[in-house]
Each structure stands twice: as structure tokens, then as C-alpha cells.
Amino acid sequence: MAGRSDATGESAATGRVDALVESAGGRLDDLAAYFRERPRLRTLAVAGPPYATLVLFFAVPLLAMLVVSFQTGSIGGPWTLSNYAEFLGSEIYLTVVWRTLLVSLQVTAIVSIVGYALAYSIVRFSRRTTLLLLLVILPFWTSYIIRMYAWINILQSDGVLDSTLNAVGLPALGLLYSGPAVLIGFTYVWLPLAVLPFYASLTNMDPDLIEASKDLGAGPVRTFASVTLPTTINGVVTGVVLVFIPTFGSFITPRLLGGTNNIMIGMVIENQFKSAFNWPFGAAIGMVISVVVVALLVLGTRLGGGLFDTGGGEA
Amino acid sequence: MTGRLGGAVERAVQTHAARMAAAVVVLVMAFLWVPIAVLVFMSFAAGGVLSFPPDELTLRWYRVFLSNDAAIDAIVTTLTISIPATAISVVLSTMIAYAVDRYVFRGRDWLQLLATLPIIVPLVVTGVAMVLFFNGTLGLPDYVSVVIAHVIRTIPFATLVILPTFLTFDRGLEEASKDLGADELRTFRQVTLPNVFPGVVAGGLLAFTLSFNEFVYTYFVKGSGDPTLPVYIWNQIRYDVTPEVNVISVVFLLVAVSMVLVAVWLTRVDLLAKR
């Protein structure tokens, strides 16, 4: 790409630019040659920057949180176990953890059943699967808060749901700020996310297995229970993990749809950082959540979820 | 499932399976899309308060929104974060995809794990960890912290989209290029990149969509400065509901839907599902 001079003749300037471009090009070739002879350095140059970014700005902050959770009052205070003692010794907080666990399990169960039924219906019985899948995942890409706001519109007293019920002569429910509202909100948010791994595992399944099962005289229900479900269990586990974990840490949905009677652990953390300003205590609660989540992940991968199998490499 | 009852159930399922499947699809689609339809509908409601059905339809709230400096500022703030964050995220994710696909090195599995983990660790935990480390320990300015947070948030999704395009790319083309004397850098620039470009752009679009909608990290990491649009909405919803939020929702929907449709058009939607 050297700047060729035009018919007006060579000015000194273009000559200099030419020389610069030449030498830059030469240098780039040298650089390429340098890397070609050093494959390990080449790998470092490509993998290093993203690696460093993820370690420094993702892994290290999580470790910093662990450190802070053992400090008192403010960051850099004296070492202590009091944050954990205060949390684990409080009946109120443990009740919140218990409620969070129950809600997360309920949400995971609902989303798994509905999501699997949907994925199964799309894969086995629908034409235009791509369009349907697109319709399922599109809502996932819209703002989480907006999606919660839509449900506020629907569930509040005199909202869309109650007006509709009244119109057909049924009593209003006034669901907003209740347990069911939280379940509906979570189901709405996570359903698209869970359908993806279900869909993937059902599509990748060998259809001959189903044929074989039917040839051996099993009906559709028995075929599903003894062939389809066991074969797609990896996808199920992945979906379960993808739903359970974010639900366990969520604060937006319970805050906007659950009100004061449905406090979840994520709300407690948010409160420590946004109103109480007790960061070490908030960090300790964050660690408690992480421990629960990691324990469940280990359990999940034991059950055989291909969670980290993002494709690639020699599987 | 034996005996006569089992047989009856099996036969019933056999007969009605297709109808049941159709019912499931219709019901779930309604569940997913009715709330969004409600939002769009409400943005044209004259009543202003959240009444349903609305008395009359109007464009008034769109005018209010367009003349509201706070909301417009929030959009600008969001863009000043999302655009650089997306650019950085796409470059890093492409490097991850290239390295994971091409090179065998120690720590490759760790790189994949690290690129996936931000999806898995609860957002609130990472958000809190970031505010402790970025603002507390490093003392970074808010803007830098938020951009970094958005990069971390979007890398997993961008990688998830970009990696398959590398995996399905025909290596023979690269071999040919190298046989013709091009080095790796030139081959990447002139052969690999043009071929994986649709996937890279799709990853970028999804990263941008995610960043534009990002709330949790931003909420924790960003101080009391100008709110991004999602944070602005959060404040609106919590303190006083205005019909304007309906309009902002429609804006969000349009951005998200158009971005994702382009991304899907560039790649294939099933790539998002086939991991």
C-alpha cells in the first residue's frame, strides 16, 4: 500500500512517506517472522490478553471479596470471623437462605418441565423449528428490568390480569407482591435460557434409538421415560444449572414483584452495599451464595452436565 | 406402565401427541409474548397511569420521552459505555476463539472455563466483587470500572457465538493460503477473518445488546453519576411509575429485536443452541 506519487513528480514528502511505509511493512514482516519461529510466544500473544483480562478483572475481584469478607467494618480492617458468625447465627438470615433455596428449586422445577415440554414439542412435532426457537430466545435479549416491569403492569391490582378476569366475571387476584408473582417473574425470565440446552440435546439425539425402542414394543410414554430422557440428561442438567444459579442470587425479581414478604438472599446483599454500607458483611453473604452455588455445580457435573463444553478442542 | 391402564395411556398419548405438542407451543409462546405486547400497547395509552384497557390511544408519551433530557442523557451514557465495551469484548472473544480452536497449550481448558464462568457466577456476587476491587482496592474511575464490567459480562456470550464459526471454518483454505506463501498473520487477515466475519459481527451485536441492557454490574460498580438507561428505569419503577417507562421499553425492544435478528441472519440460530 505504498503511496505512489502522481504525475506531478516526486516531492520530498511523498518520498519520505514511501520510505516510512516501506520500513513499517518490513518491520511487520520481521515481526511475523519472529513470531513464526516462536510458537509459544505466538500462543501467548493471542491467548494472553483475554486470559489476563479475565484473571485480573473477574477472578481476582472474587478472591478480593473472599479476603474482605474476613475483615471488620470497612475494607482493610482487622481480621475477623464475625461476619460469618453474625450471618450464620441469625435465624432471620437463615430463614431468608431457606426461602431462597425453596424459591430457586420451585422455579427450576417449573422452568425445566415447561421448557422441556416446549423443546420436545418444537423438535419432534413442529415444522419451522428455527422460527419457533427464535421466538423463544428473542425475549431473553430484552432488558431484564423491562420484562419485570411488564409483569408489574399485568399483575398489579386493576392491572391487565385483574381487568381481564373482571371482564369475564371472575374475582380479581391482586397477585403483585406475592410468592406466585415471584415464581411467574422468574419463570418468564429464565424459560428462554433453559430451552436452549434442552433443544440442543434433543436435536443431537440419535433418532434410531427411538425407532429401536418402538420396534421393541415400547409405547411413546415408555420410550420417553427409558430412552429420550436418559439420553438428553446432560442438556437437562445444564438447563437446571443455568436457571437455579441466577435465581439463587437474584434481587431484582423479588424486589419488584415480591415485596417485603418474599425477601431473598440477593436482596440482603444489595441492601448491605446500597443502604447499610457494610461491605465486609455483604462480601461474606456473597461468599455464602458462592459456596452454595459451587457445591451445586460440583453436584451437577457429577450428574453429568456438559456445562463447560462450549465446543472446540478434541472432545 | 404395564397392564391395561398403561396400554390405555400409551394409546391416548400416541393419538393426541401432535395436538398436545401444538397446545404446548401455543400456550408457552403466548406466555412469552403477551407481556411484551402489553408493554407496546400501554405505551400508546392516553391515561398515563397503568390502566387497562386504556381509554384512548395517543403518541403523547413518545413526545414526552423525546423531550425528556434525563432519559436521552441516559441513552447517551449507555452508548458511551456499550460501544467501547463491545469493541473490546469482540476483540478479546475472537482471540479466545482463535486460541482455543488453533493452539494446543497448557491452560487452554482454564481459558475456556474462565470465559464461561461469568455466566455461571451469580451476577450479584460478581457485581459486589467488582465494586470491592475496582472502586475499593484499585480506585479506578467509575467510567473505566463500568466499561471493564461490561466487557467481562459480554465475553462469555460473544465467545459462545464466535467460537462455533471458527470450528466450522474450512481449514483447507488456510492451508492453501500458507502454501501460497502467506504467513499466519496475513492468512488471518485475508482468509480467516473474511470467512469468520459474519460470526464475529453476530457476536458483537449480541454483546452490544447485552451491554445496552446490562443492569446488575452497572448498578453496583457505577457510583452516583449519570445512570445508564436500565438504571434510570430501575429508579423510575421504584419511586414513581411514569408512562414514559412504557415508551423506553419499546425503544429497548426495538434495539434488542433488530440486533438479534441481524445476528441470526448473519449466523444461524441453531448455532446458538448447538454448543
mmCIF file of N, CA, C and O in Angstrom, chain A residues 60-119:
data_model
loop_
_atom_site.group_PDB
_atom_site.id
_atom_site.type_symbol
_atom_site.label_atom_id
_atom_site.label_comp_id
_atom_site.label_asym_id
_atom_site.label_seq_id
_atom_site.Cartn_x
_atom_site.Cartn_y
_atom_site.Cartn_z
ATOM 1 N N VAL A 60 -9.665 -12.277 40.127
ATOM 2 C CA VAL A 60 -9.068 -11.562 41.257
ATOM 3 C C VAL A 60 -10.120 -10.813 42.097
ATOM 4 O O VAL A 60 -10.073 -10.884 43.329
ATOM 5 N N PRO A 61 -11.089 -10.111 41.480
ATOM 6 C CA PRO A 61 -12.125 -9.484 42.315
ATOM 7 C C PRO A 61 -12.864 -10.481 43.209
ATOM 8 O O PRO A 61 -13.166 -10.163 44.366
ATOM 9 N N LEU A 62 -13.121 -11.691 42.688
ATOM 10 C CA LEU A 62 -13.807 -12.690 43.506
ATOM 11 C C LEU A 62 -12.936 -13.098 44.692
ATOM 12 O O LEU A 62 -13.431 -13.281 45.806
ATOM 13 N N LEU A 63 -11.618 -13.196 44.444
ATOM 14 C CA LEU A 63 -10.707 -13.512 45.549
ATOM 15 C C LEU A 63 -10.653 -12.354 46.545
ATOM 16 O O LEU A 63 -10.615 -12.553 47.755
ATOM 17 N N ALA A 64 -10.683 -11.129 45.982
ATOM 18 C CA ALA A 64 -10.667 -9.941 46.858
ATOM 19 C C ALA A 64 -11.896 -9.953 47.764
ATOM 20 O O ALA A 64 -11.813 -9.590 48.949
ATOM 21 N N MET A 65 -13.020 -10.394 47.219
ATOM 22 C CA MET A 65 -14.237 -10.455 48.012
ATOM 23 C C MET A 65 -14.076 -11.440 49.171
ATOM 24 O O MET A 65 -14.513 -11.173 50.295
ATOM 25 N N LEU A 66 -13.404 -12.561 48.885
ATOM 26 C CA LEU A 66 -13.141 -13.550 49.934
ATOM 27 C C LEU A 66 -12.329 -12.916 51.057
ATOM 28 O O LEU A 66 -12.638 -13.061 52.243
ATOM 29 N N VAL A 67 -11.295 -12.170 50.666
ATOM 30 C CA VAL A 67 -10.431 -11.514 51.655
ATOM 31 C C VAL A 67 -11.239 -10.519 52.489
ATOM 32 O O VAL A 67 -11.204 -10.543 53.723
ATOM 33 N N VAL A 68 -12.004 -9.679 51.810
ATOM 34 C CA VAL A 68 -12.754 -8.629 52.509
ATOM 35 C C VAL A 68 -13.784 -9.225 53.475
ATOM 36 O O VAL A 68 -14.065 -8.659 54.530
ATOM 37 N N SER A 69 -14.298 -10.412 53.114
ATOM 38 C CA SER A 69 -15.340 -10.995 53.963
ATOM 39 C C SER A 69 -14.817 -11.388 55.343
ATOM 40 O O SER A 69 -15.592 -11.641 56.252
ATOM 41 N N PHE A 70 -13.483 -11.442 55.482
ATOM 42 C CA PHE A 70 -12.897 -11.747 56.786
ATOM 43 C C PHE A 70 -12.398 -10.495 57.502
ATOM 44 O O PHE A 70 -11.555 -10.570 58.377
ATOM 45 N N GLN A 71 -12.887 -9.331 57.057
ATOM 46 C CA GLN A 71 -12.442 -8.100 57.709
ATOM 47 C C GLN A 71 -13.608 -7.435 58.434
ATOM 48 O O GLN A 71 -14.763 -7.745 58.185
ATOM 49 N N THR A 72 -13.268 -6.501 59.313
ATOM 50 C CA THR A 72 -14.330 -5.858 60.090
ATOM 51 C C THR A 72 -14.620 -4.461 59.582
ATOM 52 O O THR A 72 -13.711 -3.740 59.179
ATOM 53 N N GLY A 73 -15.872 -4.096 59.667
ATOM 54 C CA GLY A 73 -16.297 -2.703 59.490
ATOM 55 C C GLY A 73 -16.089 -2.168 58.090
ATOM 56 O O GLY A 73 -17.031 -1.939 57.363
ATOM 57 N N SER A 74 -14.829 -1.983 57.692
ATOM 58 C CA SER A 74 -14.583 -1.461 56.355
ATOM 59 C C SER A 74 -13.416 -2.230 55.763
ATOM 60 O O SER A 74 -12.763 -3.003 56.451
ATOM 61 N N ILE A 75 -13.136 -1.989 54.484
ATOM 62 C CA ILE A 75 -12.039 -2.687 53.823
ATOM 63 C C ILE A 75 -10.729 -2.343 54.525
ATOM 64 O O ILE A 75 -10.470 -1.180 54.834
ATOM 65 N N GLY A 76 -9.906 -3.354 54.776
ATOM 66 C CA GLY A 76 -8.621 -3.115 55.403
ATOM 67 C C GLY A 76 -8.693 -3.110 56.927
ATOM 68 O O GLY A 76 -7.718 -2.806 57.616
ATOM 69 N N GLY A 77 -9.853 -3.453 57.444
ATOM 70 C CA GLY A 77 -9.975 -3.522 58.895
ATOM 71 C C GLY A 77 -9.283 -4.759 59.428
ATOM 72 O O GLY A 77 -8.716 -5.544 58.675
ATOM 73 N N PRO A 78 -9.319 -4.965 60.762
ATOM 74 C CA PRO A 78 -8.688 -6.154 61.331
ATOM 75 C C PRO A 78 -9.406 -7.438 60.935
ATOM 76 O O PRO A 78 -10.590 -7.411 60.591
ATOM 77 N N TRP A 79 -8.640 -8.560 60.995
ATOM 78 C CA TRP A 79 -9.206 -9.852 60.580
ATOM 79 C C TRP A 79 -10.229 -10.354 61.587
ATOM 80 O O TRP A 79 -10.069 -10.147 62.781
ATOM 81 N N THR A 80 -11.259 -11.018 61.053
ATOM 82 C CA THR A 80 -12.309 -11.489 61.950
ATOM 83 C C THR A 80 -13.163 -12.554 61.269
ATOM 84 O O THR A 80 -13.196 -12.652 60.046
ATOM 85 N N LEU A 81 -13.836 -13.334 62.097
ATOM 86 C CA LEU A 81 -14.819 -14.287 61.573
ATOM 87 C C LEU A 81 -16.229 -13.784 61.848
ATOM 88 O O LEU A 81 -17.209 -14.475 61.580
ATOM 89 N N SER A 82 -16.335 -12.562 62.379
ATOM 90 C CA SER A 82 -17.620 -12.107 62.922
ATOM 91 C C SER A 82 -18.701 -11.980 61.849
ATOM 92 O O SER A 82 -19.878 -12.187 62.132
ATOM 93 N N ASN A 83 -18.293 -11.633 60.587
ATOM 94 C CA ASN A 83 -19.296 -11.506 59.531
ATOM 95 C C ASN A 83 -20.042 -12.820 59.326
ATOM 96 O O ASN A 83 -21.265 -12.843 59.235
ATOM 97 N N TYR A 84 -19.247 -13.900 59.273
ATOM 98 C CA TYR A 84 -19.853 -15.210 59.065
ATOM 99 C C TYR A 84 -20.661 -15.620 60.288
ATOM 100 O O TYR A 84 -21.758 -16.167 60.172
ATOM 101 N N ALA A 85 -20.108 -15.342 61.477
ATOM 102 C CA ALA A 85 -20.800 -15.701 62.719
ATOM 103 C C ALA A 85 -22.143 -14.987 62.784
ATOM 104 O O ALA A 85 -23.170 -15.587 63.107
ATOM 105 N N GLU A 86 -22.121 -13.690 62.435
ATOM 106 C CA GLU A 86 -23.348 -12.898 62.502
ATOM 107 C C GLU A 86 -24.396 -13.456 61.540
ATOM 108 O O GLU A 86 -25.580 -13.560 61.876
ATOM 109 N N PHE A 87 -23.917 -13.832 60.346
ATOM 110 C CA PHE A 87 -24.852 -14.307 59.325
ATOM 111 C C PHE A 87 -25.406 -15.679 59.682
ATOM 112 O O PHE A 87 -26.620 -15.898 59.691
ATOM 113 N N LEU A 88 -24.489 -16.611 60.002
ATOM 114 C CA LEU A 88 -24.908 -17.993 60.227
ATOM 115 C C LEU A 88 -25.587 -18.169 61.579
ATOM 116 O O LEU A 88 -26.273 -19.152 61.814
ATOM 117 N N GLY A 89 -25.394 -17.186 62.480
ATOM 118 C CA GLY A 89 -26.007 -17.284 63.794
ATOM 119 C C GLY A 89 -27.359 -16.586 63.867
ATOM 120 O O GLY A 89 -27.990 -16.551 64.924
ATOM 121 N N SER A 90 -27.785 -16.021 62.742
ATOM 122 C CA SER A 90 -29.031 -15.263 62.786
ATOM 123 C C SER A 90 -30.164 -16.056 62.164
ATOM 124 O O SER A 90 -30.080 -16.490 61.018
ATOM 125 N N GLU A 91 -31.204 -16.232 62.946
ATOM 126 C CA GLU A 91 -32.332 -17.011 62.445
ATOM 127 C C GLU A 91 -32.990 -16.325 61.252
ATOM 128 O O GLU A 91 -33.432 -16.974 60.317
ATOM 129 N N ILE A 92 -33.029 -14.997 61.297
ATOM 130 C CA ILE A 92 -33.662 -14.240 60.208
ATOM 131 C C ILE A 92 -32.961 -14.530 58.883
ATOM 132 O O ILE A 92 -33.592 -14.863 57.882
ATOM 133 N N TYR A 93 -31.615 -14.418 58.907
ATOM 134 C CA TYR A 93 -30.867 -14.626 57.661
ATOM 135 C C TYR A 93 -30.986 -16.060 57.172
ATOM 136 O O TYR A 93 -31.126 -16.315 55.979
ATOM 137 N N LEU A 94 -30.932 -17.016 58.121
ATOM 138 C CA LEU A 94 -31.023 -18.412 57.702
ATOM 139 C C LEU A 94 -32.402 -18.707 57.108
ATOM 140 O O LEU A 94 -32.524 -19.484 56.154
ATOM 141 N N THR A 95 -33.432 -18.053 57.658
ATOM 142 C CA THR A 95 -34.767 -18.205 57.083
ATOM 143 C C THR A 95 -34.789 -17.692 55.653
ATOM 144 O O THR A 95 -35.391 -18.298 54.761
ATOM 145 N N VAL A 96 -34.109 -16.554 55.436
ATOM 146 C CA VAL A 96 -34.045 -15.981 54.088
ATOM 147 C C VAL A 96 -33.328 -16.942 53.132
ATOM 148 O O VAL A 96 -33.781 -17.169 52.007
ATOM 149 N N VAL A 97 -32.217 -17.539 53.607
ATOM 150 C CA VAL A 97 -31.498 -18.507 52.771
ATOM 151 C C VAL A 97 -32.410 -19.679 52.427
ATOM 152 O O VAL A 97 -32.487 -20.116 51.274
ATOM 153 N N TRP A 98 -33.112 -20.177 53.432
ATOM 154 C CA TRP A 98 -34.015 -21.304 53.232
ATOM 155 C C TRP A 98 -35.100 -20.960 52.212
ATOM 156 O O TRP A 98 -35.378 -21.733 51.299
ATOM 157 N N ARG A 99 -35.695 -19.768 52.361
ATOM 158 C CA ARG A 99 -36.736 -19.350 51.422
ATOM 159 C C ARG A 99 -36.156 -19.232 50.008
ATOM 160 O O ARG A 99 -36.774 -19.676 49.033
ATOM 161 N N THR A 100 -34.947 -18.655 49.924
ATOM 162 C CA THR A 100 -34.293 -18.509 48.624
ATOM 163 C C THR A 100 -34.100 -19.867 47.966
ATOM 164 O O THR A 100 -34.353 -20.037 46.772
ATOM 165 N N LEU A 101 -33.667 -20.842 48.780
ATOM 166 C CA LEU A 101 -33.444 -22.188 48.259
ATOM 167 C C LEU A 101 -34.750 -22.779 47.737
ATOM 168 O O LEU A 101 -34.799 -23.349 46.636
ATOM 169 N N LEU A 102 -35.828 -22.622 48.527
ATOM 170 C CA LEU A 102 -37.122 -23.171 48.113
ATOM 171 C C LEU A 102 -37.607 -22.531 46.820
ATOM 172 O O LEU A 102 -38.027 -23.223 45.891
ATOM 173 N N VAL A 103 -37.541 -21.190 46.777
ATOM 174 C CA VAL A 103 -37.997 -20.484 45.571
ATOM 175 C C VAL A 103 -37.176 -20.933 44.366
ATOM 176 O O VAL A 103 -37.726 -21.221 43.297
ATOM 177 N N SER A 104 -35.847 -21.032 44.545
ATOM 178 C CA SER A 104 -34.982 -21.436 43.432
ATOM 179 C C SER A 104 -35.347 -22.833 42.942
ATOM 180 O O SER A 104 -35.370 -23.094 41.737
ATOM 181 N N LEU A 105 -35.632 -23.748 43.892
ATOM 182 C CA LEU A 105 -35.998 -25.108 43.498
ATOM 183 C C LEU A 105 -37.330 -25.122 42.757
ATOM 184 O O LEU A 105 -37.485 -25.805 41.749
ATOM 185 N N GLN A 106 -38.294 -24.343 43.270
ATOM 186 C CA GLN A 106 -39.602 -24.291 42.608
ATOM 187 C C GLN A 106 -39.462 -23.746 41.187
ATOM 188 O O GLN A 106 -39.994 -24.317 40.232
ATOM 189 N N VAL A 107 -38.733 -22.625 41.072
ATOM 190 C CA VAL A 107 -38.545 -22.004 39.759
ATOM 191 C C VAL A 107 -37.866 -22.988 38.809
ATOM 192 O O VAL A 107 -38.301 -23.175 37.669
ATOM 193 N N THR A 108 -36.809 -23.645 39.301
ATOM 194 C CA THR A 108 -36.073 -24.584 38.461
ATOM 195 C C THR A 108 -36.981 -25.717 37.989
ATOM 196 O O THR A 108 -36.949 -26.105 36.817
ATOM 197 N N ALA A 109 -37.821 -26.226 38.898
ATOM 198 C CA ALA A 109 -38.728 -27.310 38.525
ATOM 199 C C ALA A 109 -39.718 -26.843 37.458
ATOM 200 O O ALA A 109 -39.896 -27.514 36.432
ATOM 201 N N ILE A 110 -40.334 -25.685 37.692
ATOM 202 C CA ILE A 110 -41.332 -25.180 36.736
ATOM 203 C C ILE A 110 -40.695 -24.956 35.367
ATOM 204 O O ILE A 110 -41.191 -25.421 34.334
ATOM 205 N N VAL A 111 -39.554 -24.238 35.374
ATOM 206 C CA VAL A 111 -38.906 -23.903 34.108
ATOM 207 C C VAL A 111 -38.454 -25.166 33.381
ATOM 208 O O VAL A 111 -38.591 -25.267 32.157
ATOM 209 N N SER A 112 -37.933 -26.150 34.127
ATOM 210 C CA SER A 112 -37.450 -27.366 33.486
ATOM 211 C C SER A 112 -38.596 -28.117 32.809
ATOM 212 O O SER A 112 -38.468 -28.559 31.661
ATOM 213 N N ILE A 113 -39.711 -28.258 33.541
ATOM 214 C CA ILE A 113 -40.833 -29.013 32.976
ATOM 215 C C ILE A 113 -41.411 -28.292 31.756
ATOM 216 O O ILE A 113 -41.552 -28.874 30.677
ATOM 217 N N VAL A 114 -41.714 -26.995 31.936
ATOM 218 C CA VAL A 114 -42.304 -26.232 30.827
ATOM 219 C C VAL A 114 -41.320 -26.146 29.664
ATOM 220 O O VAL A 114 -41.682 -26.358 28.503
ATOM 221 N N GLY A 115 -40.064 -25.851 29.985
ATOM 222 C CA GLY A 115 -39.045 -25.690 28.942
ATOM 223 C C GLY A 115 -38.803 -26.980 28.178
ATOM 224 O O GLY A 115 -38.672 -26.972 26.957
ATOM 225 N N TYR A 116 -38.777 -28.094 28.912
ATOM 226 C CA TYR A 116 -38.535 -29.368 28.239
ATOM 227 C C TYR A 116 -39.721 -29.731 27.352
ATOM 228 O O TYR A 116 -39.544 -30.177 26.211
ATOM 229 N N ALA A 117 -40.927 -29.500 27.881
ATOM 230 C CA ALA A 117 -42.117 -29.780 27.079
ATOM 231 C C ALA A 117 -42.097 -28.949 25.794
ATOM 232 O O ALA A 117 -42.407 -29.444 24.707
ATOM 233 N N LEU A 118 -41.687 -27.698 25.940
ATOM 234 C CA LEU A 118 -41.644 -26.822 24.767
ATOM 235 C C LEU A 118 -40.583 -27.301 23.774
ATOM 236 O O LEU A 118 -40.860 -27.440 22.572
ATOM 237 N N ALA A 119 -39.374 -27.570 24.276
ATOM 238 C CA ALA A 119 -38.289 -28.011 23.397
ATOM 239 C C ALA A 119 -38.685 -29.305 22.680
ATOM 240 O O ALA A 119 -38.479 -29.453 21.477
#
